[in-house]
CSV table of C-alpha atoms in Angstrom, one decimal:
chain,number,residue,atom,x,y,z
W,1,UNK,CA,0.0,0.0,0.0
W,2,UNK,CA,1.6,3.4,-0.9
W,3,UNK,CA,2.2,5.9,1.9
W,4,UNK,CA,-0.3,7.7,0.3
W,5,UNK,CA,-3.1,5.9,-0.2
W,6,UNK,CA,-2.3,4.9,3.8
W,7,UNK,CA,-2.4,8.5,5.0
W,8,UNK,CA,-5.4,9.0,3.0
W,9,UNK,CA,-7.2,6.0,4.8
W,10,UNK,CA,-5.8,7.2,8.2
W,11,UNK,CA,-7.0,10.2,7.5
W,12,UNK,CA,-10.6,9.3,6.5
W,13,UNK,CA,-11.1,6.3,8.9
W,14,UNK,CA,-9.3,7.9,11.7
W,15,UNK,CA,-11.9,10.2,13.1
W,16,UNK,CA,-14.9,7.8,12.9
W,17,UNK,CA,-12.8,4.9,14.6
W,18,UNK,CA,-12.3,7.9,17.6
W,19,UNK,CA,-15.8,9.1,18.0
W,20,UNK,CA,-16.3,5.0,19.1
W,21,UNK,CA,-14.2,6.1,21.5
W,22,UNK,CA,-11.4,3.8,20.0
W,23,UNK,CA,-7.6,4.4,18.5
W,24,UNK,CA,-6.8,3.7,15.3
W,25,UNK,CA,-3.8,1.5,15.7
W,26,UNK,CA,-2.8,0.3,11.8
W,27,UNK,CA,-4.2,0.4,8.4
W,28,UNK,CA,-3.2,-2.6,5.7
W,29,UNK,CA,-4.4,-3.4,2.5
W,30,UNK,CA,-3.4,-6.5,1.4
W,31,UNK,CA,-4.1,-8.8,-2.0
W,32,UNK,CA,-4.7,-12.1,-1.6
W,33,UNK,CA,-5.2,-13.4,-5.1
W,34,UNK,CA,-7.5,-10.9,-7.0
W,35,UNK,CA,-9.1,-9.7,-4.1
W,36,UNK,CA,-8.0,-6.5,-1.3
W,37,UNK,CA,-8.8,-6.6,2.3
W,38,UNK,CA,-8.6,-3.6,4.1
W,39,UNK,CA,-7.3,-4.5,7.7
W,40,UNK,CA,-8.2,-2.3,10.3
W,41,UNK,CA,-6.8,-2.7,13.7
W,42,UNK,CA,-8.5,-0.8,16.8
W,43,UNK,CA,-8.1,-0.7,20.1
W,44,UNK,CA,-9.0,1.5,23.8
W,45,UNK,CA,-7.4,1.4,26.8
W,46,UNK,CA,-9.9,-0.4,28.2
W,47,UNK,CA,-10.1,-2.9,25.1
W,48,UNK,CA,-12.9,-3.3,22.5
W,49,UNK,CA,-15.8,-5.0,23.0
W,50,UNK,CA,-17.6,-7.1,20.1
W,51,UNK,CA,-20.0,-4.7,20.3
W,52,UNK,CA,-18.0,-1.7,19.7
W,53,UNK,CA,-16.0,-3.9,17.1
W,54,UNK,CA,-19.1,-4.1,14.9
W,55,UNK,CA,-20.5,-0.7,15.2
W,56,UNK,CA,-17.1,1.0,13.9
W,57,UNK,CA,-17.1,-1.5,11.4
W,58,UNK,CA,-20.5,-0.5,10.1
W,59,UNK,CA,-19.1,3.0,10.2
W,60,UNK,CA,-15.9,2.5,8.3
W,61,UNK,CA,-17.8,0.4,5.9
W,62,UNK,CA,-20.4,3.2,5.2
W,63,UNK,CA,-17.9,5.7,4.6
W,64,UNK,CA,-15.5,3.7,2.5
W,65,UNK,CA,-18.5,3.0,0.0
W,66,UNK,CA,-19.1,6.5,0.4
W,67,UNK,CA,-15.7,7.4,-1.1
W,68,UNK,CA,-13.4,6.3,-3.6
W,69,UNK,CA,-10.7,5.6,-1.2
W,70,UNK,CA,-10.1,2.0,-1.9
W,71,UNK,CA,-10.9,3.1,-5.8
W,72,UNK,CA,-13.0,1.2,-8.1
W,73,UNK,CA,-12.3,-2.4,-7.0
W,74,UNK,CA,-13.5,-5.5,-5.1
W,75,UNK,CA,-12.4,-5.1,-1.1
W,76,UNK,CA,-12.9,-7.3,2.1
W,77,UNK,CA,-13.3,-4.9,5.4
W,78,UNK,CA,-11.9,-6.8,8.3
W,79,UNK,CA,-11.9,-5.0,12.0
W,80,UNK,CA,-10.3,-6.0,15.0
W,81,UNK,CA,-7.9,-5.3,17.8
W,82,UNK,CA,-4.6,-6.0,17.6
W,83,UNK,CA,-4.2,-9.4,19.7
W,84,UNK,CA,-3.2,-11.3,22.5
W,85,UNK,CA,0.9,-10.8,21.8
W,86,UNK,CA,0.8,-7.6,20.3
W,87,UNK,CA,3.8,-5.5,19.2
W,88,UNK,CA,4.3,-2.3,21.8
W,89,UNK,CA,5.2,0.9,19.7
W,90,UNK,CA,3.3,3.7,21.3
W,91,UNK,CA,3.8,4.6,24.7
W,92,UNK,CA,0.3,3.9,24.8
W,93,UNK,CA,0.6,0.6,24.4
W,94,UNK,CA,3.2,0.0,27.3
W,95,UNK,CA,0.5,2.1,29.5
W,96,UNK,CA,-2.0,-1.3,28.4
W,97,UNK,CA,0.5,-3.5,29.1
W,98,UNK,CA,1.1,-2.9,32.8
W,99,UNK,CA,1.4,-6.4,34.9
W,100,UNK,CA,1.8,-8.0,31.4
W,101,UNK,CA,4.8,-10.5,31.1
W,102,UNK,CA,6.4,-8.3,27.7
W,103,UNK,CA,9.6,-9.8,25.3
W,104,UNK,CA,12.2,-6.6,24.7
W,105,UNK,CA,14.9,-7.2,21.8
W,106,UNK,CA,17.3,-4.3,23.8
W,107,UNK,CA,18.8,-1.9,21.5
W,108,UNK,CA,22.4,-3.0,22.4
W,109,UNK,CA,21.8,-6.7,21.7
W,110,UNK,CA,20.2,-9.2,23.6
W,111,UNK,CA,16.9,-10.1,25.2
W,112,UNK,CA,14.4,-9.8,28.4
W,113,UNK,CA,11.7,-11.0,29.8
W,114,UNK,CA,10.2,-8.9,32.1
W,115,UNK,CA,6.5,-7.9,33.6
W,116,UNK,CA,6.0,-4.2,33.6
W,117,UNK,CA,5.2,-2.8,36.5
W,118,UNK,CA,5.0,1.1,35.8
W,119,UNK,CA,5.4,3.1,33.1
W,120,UNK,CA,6.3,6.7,32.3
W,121,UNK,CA,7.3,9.3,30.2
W,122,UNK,CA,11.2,8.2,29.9
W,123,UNK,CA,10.6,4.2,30.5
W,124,UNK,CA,9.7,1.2,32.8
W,125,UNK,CA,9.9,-0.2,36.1
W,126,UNK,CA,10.1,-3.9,35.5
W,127,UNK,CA,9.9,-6.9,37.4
W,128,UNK,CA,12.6,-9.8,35.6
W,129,UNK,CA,11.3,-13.2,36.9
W,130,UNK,CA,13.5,-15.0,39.0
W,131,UNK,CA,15.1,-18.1,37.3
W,132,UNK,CA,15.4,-22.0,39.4
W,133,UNK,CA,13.7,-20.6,42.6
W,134,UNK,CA,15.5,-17.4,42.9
W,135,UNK,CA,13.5,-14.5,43.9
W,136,UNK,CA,12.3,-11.7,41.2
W,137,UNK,CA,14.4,-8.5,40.4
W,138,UNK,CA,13.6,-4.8,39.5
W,139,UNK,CA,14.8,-3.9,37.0
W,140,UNK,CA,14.6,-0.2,34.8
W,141,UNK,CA,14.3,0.1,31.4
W,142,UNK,CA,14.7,3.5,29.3
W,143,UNK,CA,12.4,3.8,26.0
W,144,UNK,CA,15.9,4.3,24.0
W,145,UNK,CA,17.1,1.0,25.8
W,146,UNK,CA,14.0,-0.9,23.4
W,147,UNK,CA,14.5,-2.0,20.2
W,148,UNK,CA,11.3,-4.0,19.9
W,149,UNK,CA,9.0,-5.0,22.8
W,150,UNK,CA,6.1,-7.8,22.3
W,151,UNK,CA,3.1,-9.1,25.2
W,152,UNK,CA,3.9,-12.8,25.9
W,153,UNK,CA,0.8,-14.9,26.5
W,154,UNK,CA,0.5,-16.6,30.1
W,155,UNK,CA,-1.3,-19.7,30.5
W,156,UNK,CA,-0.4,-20.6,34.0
W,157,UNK,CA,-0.8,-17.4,35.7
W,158,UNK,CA,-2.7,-16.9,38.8
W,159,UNK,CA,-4.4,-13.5,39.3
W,160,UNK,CA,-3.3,-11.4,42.5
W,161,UNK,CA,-6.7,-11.5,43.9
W,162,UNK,CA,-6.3,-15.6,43.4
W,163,UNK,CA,-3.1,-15.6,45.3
W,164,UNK,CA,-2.3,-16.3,49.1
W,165,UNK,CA,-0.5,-13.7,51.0
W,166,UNK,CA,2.5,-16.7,51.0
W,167,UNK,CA,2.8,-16.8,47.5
W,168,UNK,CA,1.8,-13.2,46.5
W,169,UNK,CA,5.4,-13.0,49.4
């Protein structure tokens, strides 16, 4: 898709996707044989419901056919949020992602795992989990420190409210 056409999308999409009270977090159009689907990813900080999923979808849908953004051809609309181990670029995103177990590729080399504890304007307070039996460590992180960051999913984890004082110790 040509930065263009993008911006132009972004830029028509955009303010319907935030009067549902919901960011516009990417725009793709991709062919898949000689059809186009228009991806649109949306999110909140509180999430997106189903129900708030459809009703912007409705809305993008009117106004695309409205338009001739997507020009003269065949197009599949698909709306949704942006998933369980979503990429964090926007600071945002690292707000949403507080006491979420996150992968960071550091900027000098190398890798962490690490649950965020807090975040603001120049980085993170991180918890690193301990490894064989050893107890966790803080840890903190600067934005310029990140060269990509990524939610792991947790099966096995129990919710504080779950816990016993012993193991929340």
């Amino acid at each position: 898709m040509s930065t263009t056409q993008s911006d132009r999308l972004r830029e028509l999409l955009e303010p319907l996707v935030v009067s549902q009270g919901l960011d516009l977090e990417e725009i793709a159009v991709d062919s898949v044989g000689r059809k186009r689907v228009l991806r649109v990813v949306v999110d909140s900080d509180t999430g997106a419901d189903l129900d708030q999923i459809a009703d912007v979808s409705r809305e993008l849908s009117a106004k695309l056919d409205a338009t001739d953004a997507m020009g003269e051809g065949e197009y599949t609309l698909e709306v949704g949020t942006p998933g369980a181990e979503r990429q964090l670029t926007e600071h945002r995103h690292y707000l949403r992602a507080v006491d979420r177990l996150v992968r960071f590729q550091l900027a000098e080399g190398g890798e962490l795992v690490a649950r965020i504890l807090d975040v603001d304007d120049t980085g993170l307070d991180l918890e690193v989990p301990g490894v064989k039996g050893r107890k966790a460590t803080g840890r903190r992180l600067g934005f310029a420190e990140i060269d990509k960051a990524r939610v792991q999913v947790e099966f096995n984890r129990k919710d504080k409210k779950d816990m016993t004082e012993e193991e929340e110790a």
